[in-house]
Coordinates of C-alpha atoms and ligand atoms in Angstrom, one line a residue:
X1 CA 2.0 -12.4 12.5
X2 CA -1.4 -11.9 10.8
X3 CA -3.3 -14.2 8.5
X4 CA -3.2 -12.6 5.0
X5 CA -6.3 -12.9 2.9
X6 CA -5.9 -13.8 -0.7
X7 CA -7.3 -12.1 -3.7
X8 CA -9.8 -15.0 -4.1
X9 CA -11.6 -13.7 -1.0
X10 CA -14.5 -11.3 -1.7
X11 CA -13.2 -9.0 1.1
X12 CA -10.3 -7.9 -1.2
X13 CA -13.1 -6.7 -3.7
X14 CA -15.2 -4.9 -1.1
X15 CA -15.1 -1.1 -0.5
X16 CA -13.8 -0.7 3.0
X17 CA -15.3 1.6 5.6
X18 CA -13.8 4.9 7.0
X19 CA -12.4 4.9 10.5
X20 CA -14.3 7.0 13.0
X21 CA -12.1 9.5 14.8
X22 CA -10.8 9.7 17.5
X23 CA -9.3 6.3 16.7
X24 CA -10.6 3.5 18.9
X25 CA -8.1 1.3 20.9
X26 CA -9.0 -1.7 18.7
X27 CA -8.3 0.1 15.5
X28 CA -5.0 1.5 16.7
X29 CA -4.0 -2.1 17.8
X30 CA -5.0 -3.4 14.3
X31 CA -2.8 -0.8 12.7
X32 CA 0.2 -1.5 14.9
X33 CA -0.2 -5.3 14.4
X34 CA -0.2 -4.6 10.6
X35 CA 3.1 -2.6 11.1
X36 CA 4.6 -5.5 13.1
X37 CA 3.6 -8.0 10.5
X38 CA 5.6 -5.9 7.9
X39 CA 8.6 -5.6 10.1
X40 CA 8.6 -9.4 10.7
X41 CA 8.1 -10.0 6.9
X42 CA 11.3 -8.0 6.3
X43 CA 13.3 -9.9 9.0
X44 CA 15.1 -12.7 6.9
X45 CA 15.2 -15.2 9.7
X46 CA 11.7 -14.7 11.0
X47 CA 10.4 -14.6 7.4
X48 CA 12.1 -17.9 6.5
X49 CA 11.0 -19.6 9.7
X50 CA 7.3 -18.7 9.2
X51 CA 7.3 -18.8 5.3
X52 CA 6.4 -15.0 5.1
X53 CA 6.9 -13.0 1.9
X54 CA 8.5 -9.7 2.5
X55 CA 6.2 -6.8 2.1
X56 CA 6.5 -3.0 2.2
X57 CA 2.8 -2.2 2.5
X58 CA -0.4 -3.6 3.9
X59 CA -4.0 -2.5 3.8
X60 CA -6.6 -3.6 6.5
X61 CA -8.8 -5.6 4.0
X62 CA -5.7 -7.9 3.5
X63 CA -5.9 -8.9 7.1
X64 CA -9.6 -9.4 7.1
X65 CA -10.8 -6.0 8.3
X66 CA -12.8 -3.9 5.9
X67 CA -11.5 -0.6 7.2
X68 CA -9.6 2.4 5.9
X69 CA -6.2 1.6 7.5
X70 CA -2.9 1.3 5.6
X71 CA 0.6 0.7 6.7
X72 CA 3.8 1.4 4.6
X73 CA 7.3 0.4 5.8
X74 CA 9.9 0.9 3.1
X75 CA 13.6 0.0 3.6
X76 CA 15.9 3.0 2.9
X77 CA 19.5 2.0 3.1
X78 CA 20.7 -0.5 5.7
X79 CA 18.8 0.6 8.8
X80 CA 16.4 3.4 7.9
X81 CA 12.8 2.8 7.1
X82 CA 10.1 5.1 5.8
X83 CA 7.0 4.3 7.8
X84 CA 3.4 5.5 7.5
X85 CA 0.5 4.2 9.6
X86 CA -2.5 5.9 8.4
X87 CA -6.3 6.0 8.8
X88 CA -8.6 7.3 6.1
X89 CA -5.9 8.3 3.5
X90 CA -7.2 10.3 0.6
X91 CA -5.2 11.4 -2.5
X92 CA -6.0 15.1 -2.7
X93 CA -3.7 15.9 -5.7
X94 CA -1.6 14.0 -8.1
X95 CA 0.9 14.7 -11.0
X96 CA -0.1 14.3 -14.6
X97 CA 3.2 12.5 -15.0
X98 CA 3.0 8.7 -14.4
X99 CA 5.6 6.2 -13.2
X100 CA 5.8 2.5 -13.1
X101 CA 8.0 -0.1 -11.5
X102 CA 10.1 -1.7 -14.2
X103 CA 9.9 -5.0 -12.4
X104 CA 6.1 -4.8 -12.0
X105 CA 4.2 -4.7 -8.7
X106 CA 3.6 -7.5 -6.2
X107 CA 1.1 -8.0 -3.5
X108 CA 1.0 -10.2 -0.3
X109 CA -2.6 -11.2 -1.3
X110 CA -1.6 -12.2 -4.9
X111 CA 0.3 -15.4 -5.4
X112 CA 0.3 -15.5 -9.1
X113 CA 2.7 -13.5 -11.3
X114 CA 1.0 -10.7 -13.3
X115 CA 3.6 -9.2 -15.6
X116 CA 3.0 -5.7 -17.0
X117 CA 3.4 -2.1 -16.2
X118 CA 1.1 -0.6 -13.5
X119 CA 0.9 3.2 -14.3
X120 CA 0.6 5.3 -11.2
X121 CA 1.0 9.1 -10.6
X122 CA 4.5 9.9 -10.1
X123 CA 3.8 12.5 -7.4
X124 CA 0.9 12.6 -5.0
X125 CA -0.4 14.6 -2.0
X126 CA -2.2 12.5 0.5
X127 CA -4.3 13.7 3.5
X128 CA -4.7 11.1 6.3
X129 CA -4.9 10.6 10.1
X130 CA -1.4 9.6 11.2
X131 CA -2.1 6.9 13.8
X132 CA 1.5 7.1 15.2
X133 CA 1.5 10.9 15.7
X134 CA -2.2 11.0 16.5
X135 CA -2.9 13.9 14.2
X136 CA -4.2 14.8 10.7
X137 CA -1.3 15.1 8.3
X138 CA -0.5 15.8 4.6
X139 CA 2.1 13.7 2.8
X140 CA 3.9 15.0 -0.3
X141 CA 5.8 12.2 -2.0
X142 CA 7.0 10.9 -5.3
X143 CA 8.5 7.9 -6.9
X144 CA 8.6 4.5 -5.2
X145 CA 6.8 5.7 -1.8
X146 CA 4.0 7.3 -3.9
X147 CA 3.6 4.1 -5.9
X148 CA 3.3 2.0 -2.7
X149 CA 0.8 4.5 -1.2
X150 CA -1.4 4.3 -4.3
X151 CA -1.3 0.5 -4.3
X152 CA -2.4 0.4 -0.7
X153 CA -5.1 3.0 -1.0
X154 CA -6.5 1.0 -4.0
X155 CA -7.0 -1.9 -1.6
X156 CA -9.4 0.2 0.4
X157 CA -11.6 0.5 -2.7
X158 CA -11.4 -3.2 -3.7
X159 CA -8.9 -2.6 -6.5
X160 CA -5.9 -4.8 -7.1
X161 CA -2.7 -3.8 -8.9
X162 CA -3.4 -6.2 -11.9
X163 CA -6.7 -4.5 -12.6
X164 CA -4.5 -1.5 -13.8
X165 CA -2.4 -3.5 -16.1
X166 CA -3.5 -2.7 -19.6
X167 CA -1.5 -2.8 -22.7
X168 CA -3.3 0.4 -24.0
X169 CA -1.7 2.4 -21.2
X170 CA 1.7 2.0 -22.8
X171 CA 0.4 4.3 -25.6
X172 CA -1.5 6.5 -23.2
X173 CA 1.6 7.5 -21.0
X174 CA 4.5 7.6 -23.4
X175 CA 6.6 9.8 -21.1
X176 CA 6.0 7.7 -17.9
X177 CA 9.0 7.3 -15.7
X178 CA 10.4 3.8 -15.3
X179 CA 11.5 3.2 -11.6
Ligands
CO1 CO1 -1.4 -5.3 -2.2

C-alpha cells in the first residue's frame, strides 16, 4: 500500500523526468509496488479494511516520485485484467475522433467531484518501455483503455483531468463517442 499524494501537492503539477534505460532495480520496484497498490485497491476486503478507493491507473507522481512510470490495471470480466506497467510512455498517434466517459473521470489524487466531460482521443498509439516484458513496445488501443492511458500520461506532465473539462469542448467535438 502506497501513500497517494493529493492534487494540492505541487508534485502533481510538476513535469516528471524520463526514466533512464536499462531500468534500475529501484525504478522497477517502484513500478511493481504501484501495480500492487492497484490490485489491493480492487480487492473489496482489503480496500474496505484500509480505506482505499479502487483505482484502474496510477502514475509515479501520485506516489511521490516525479518519474515517467505509469501503471494500468483494468478489470475485464470477472477474473481477467488488462495490465500495463510502462516507463516513458509517449502517444505517437491519435484519432481525430474523441470519446469521453459518460460518468466523468475520477482520480485517486482528487477527492472533490468534478462533473463534466473530459474529451480524449478515442484511439491512440503509445510507444513505451514495457517494464514487465523488459522491452520497447507499441500499444494500439481504443475506448476505455485509451482514456485511462491518456489520463495517466497527463499526470507525467502535471495535468489533471479536470483541467480538460471545458464547456466549449461540447461544441468542439459534436461527434465524440460517449462511453
Ligand atoms: Co489520476
